[in-house]
CSV table of C-alpha atoms in Angstrom, one decimal:
chain,number,residue,atom,x,y,z
Q,1,MET,CA,-10.8,16.8,-18.8
Q,2,GLY,CA,-12.4,18.1,-15.6
Q,3,VAL,CA,-10.9,20.2,-12.8
Q,4,TYR,CA,-12.6,20.0,-9.4
Q,5,THR,CA,-11.5,22.4,-6.7
Q,6,PHE,CA,-12.6,21.9,-3.1
Q,7,VAL,CA,-12.4,24.0,0.1
Q,8,CYS,CA,-11.7,21.7,3.0
Q,9,ARG,CA,-12.3,22.6,6.7
Q,10,SER,CA,-11.8,20.8,10.0
Q,11,SER,CA,-14.4,21.2,12.7
Q,12,GLY,CA,-12.7,19.3,15.6
Q,13,GLU,CA,-13.1,15.6,14.8
Q,14,GLU,CA,-14.4,15.8,11.2
Q,15,TRP,CA,-13.1,17.2,7.9
Q,16,THR,CA,-15.7,18.5,5.4
Q,17,ALA,CA,-15.2,19.6,1.8
Q,18,LYS,CA,-17.4,21.6,-0.6
Q,19,GLN,CA,-16.7,22.1,-4.3
Q,20,LEU,CA,-15.8,25.7,-5.1
Q,21,LYS,CA,-18.0,25.9,-8.2
Q,22,GLY,CA,-20.3,22.9,-8.1
Q,23,GLU,CA,-22.3,20.6,-6.0
Q,24,LEU,CA,-19.9,17.9,-4.9
Q,25,GLU,CA,-19.3,17.5,-1.2
Q,26,ALA,CA,-17.7,14.9,1.2
Q,27,SER,CA,-16.8,14.5,4.8
Q,28,ALA,CA,-14.4,12.2,6.7
Q,29,ALA,CA,-12.5,11.8,9.9
Q,30,THR,CA,-9.0,12.4,8.4
Q,31,PRO,CA,-7.7,14.6,5.6
Q,32,TYR,CA,-6.4,11.5,3.8
Q,33,GLU,CA,-9.8,9.7,3.9
Q,34,LEU,CA,-11.4,13.0,2.7
Q,35,GLN,CA,-9.1,13.1,-0.3
Q,36,ARG,CA,-9.9,9.5,-1.2
Q,37,ARG,CA,-13.7,10.3,-1.1
Q,38,LEU,CA,-13.3,13.5,-3.1
Q,39,VAL,CA,-11.3,11.7,-5.8
Q,40,ALA,CA,-14.0,9.0,-6.0
Q,41,ALA,CA,-16.7,11.6,-6.2
Q,42,ALA,CA,-14.9,13.5,-9.0
Q,43,SER,CA,-14.2,10.3,-10.9
Q,44,ALA,CA,-17.8,9.3,-10.7
Q,45,ALA,CA,-18.8,12.7,-12.2
Q,46,ASP,CA,-16.2,12.5,-15.0
Q,47,SER,CA,-15.5,9.3,-16.8
Q,48,ALA,CA,-12.1,10.3,-18.4
Q,49,ALA,CA,-9.0,8.3,-17.7
Q,50,GLY,CA,-6.2,9.5,-15.5
Q,51,VAL,CA,-6.4,11.3,-12.2
Q,52,GLN,CA,-4.1,13.8,-10.6
Q,53,SER,CA,-4.7,15.6,-7.3
Q,54,SER,CA,-3.1,18.2,-5.0
Q,55,PHE,CA,-3.8,18.9,-1.4
Q,56,ALA,CA,-2.5,22.1,0.3
Q,57,MET,CA,-2.9,23.0,3.9
Q,58,VAL,CA,-3.8,26.7,4.3
Q,59,SER,CA,-4.1,26.6,8.1
Q,60,PRO,CA,-4.2,23.8,10.6
Q,61,SER,CA,-8.0,23.6,10.1
Q,62,SER,CA,-8.4,24.4,6.4
Q,63,ALA,CA,-7.0,23.3,3.1
Q,64,VAL,CA,-7.5,23.4,-0.7
Q,65,PHE,CA,-7.9,20.1,-2.6
Q,66,GLN,CA,-7.8,19.9,-6.4
Q,67,VAL,CA,-8.7,16.9,-8.5
Q,68,ILE,CA,-7.9,16.8,-12.3
Q,69,ILE,CA,-9.6,14.1,-14.3
Q,70,GLY,CA,-8.2,13.2,-17.7
Q,71,ALA,CA,-4.9,14.8,-17.0
Q,72,VAL,CA,-2.1,14.4,-19.5
Q,73,GLY,CA,0.3,11.7,-18.4
Q,74,GLY,CA,-2.5,9.9,-16.3
Q,75,GLY,CA,-1.8,8.0,-13.2
Q,76,ALA,CA,-2.6,9.0,-9.7
Q,77,ALA,CA,-0.4,11.4,-7.9
Q,78,ILE,CA,-1.3,12.5,-4.4
Q,79,GLY,CA,0.6,15.8,-4.0
Q,80,GLY,CA,1.2,17.3,-7.5
Q,81,ALA,CA,4.7,18.2,-6.7
Q,82,ALA,CA,5.7,14.6,-6.5
Q,83,ALA,CA,5.6,14.1,-10.2
Q,84,GLY,CA,7.7,17.2,-10.9
Q,85,GLY,CA,10.2,16.2,-8.3
Q,86,ALA,CA,10.6,12.7,-9.8
Q,87,ALA,CA,11.2,14.1,-13.3
Q,88,ALA,CA,13.9,16.5,-12.0
Q,89,GLY,CA,15.5,13.7,-9.9
Q,90,GLY,CA,15.7,11.4,-13.0
Q,91,ALA,CA,17.7,14.1,-14.9
Q,92,ALA,CA,20.0,14.6,-12.0
Q,93,ALA,CA,20.6,10.8,-11.8
Q,94,GLU,CA,21.7,10.7,-15.4
Q,95,ALA,CA,24.3,13.4,-15.1
Q,96,PRO,CA,26.8,11.4,-13.0
Q,97,LYS,CA,26.7,8.6,-15.6
Q,98,SER,CA,28.1,10.8,-18.3
Q,99,GLU,CA,30.8,12.0,-15.9
Q,100,GLU,CA,31.7,8.3,-15.1
Q,101,LYS,CA,32.1,7.6,-18.9
Q,102,LYS,CA,34.5,10.5,-19.2
Q,103,GLU,CA,36.6,9.2,-16.3
Q,104,GLU,CA,36.6,5.7,-17.9
Q,105,GLU,CA,37.8,7.2,-21.3
Q,106,LYS,CA,40.7,9.0,-19.5
Q,107,GLU,CA,41.8,5.7,-17.9
Q,108,GLU,CA,41.7,3.9,-21.2
Q,109,SER,CA,43.7,6.7,-22.9
Q,110,GLU,CA,46.5,6.2,-20.3
Q,111,ASP,CA,46.7,2.5,-21.2
Q,112,ASP,CA,46.9,3.3,-24.9
Q,113,LEU,CA,50.1,5.3,-24.3
Q,114,GLY,CA,52.0,2.1,-23.4
Q,115,PHE,CA,53.1,3.1,-19.9
Q,116,SER,CA,51.6,2.9,-16.5
Q,117,LEU,CA,52.1,5.1,-13.4
Q,118,PHE,CA,52.8,2.0,-11.3
Q,119,ASP,CA,55.7,0.5,-13.4
């Protein structure tokens, strides 16, 4: 597993990035294209499967970008928080299902008593 951290800066029309502790560098016209190039460069340097990345703006002209190669869970995730948010959302989506089952059980119990509110 390799962790690559880059300091990214904008100088007008171009974004450049240099690895914090290493020799990898890249440049591009947009932050998105810069991220793609940095992921490709880090992937070429480390052949492990699974890539995760996180891009955080520090100011309008600077950012920190981190690429993790061989991360647990694999898959590509631009913006590390996306994966965490999806997991939390899944748990929240399951909660109403259990409440619905409880409501259904209550309705069935009324039918079992042999009378209806609308008789």
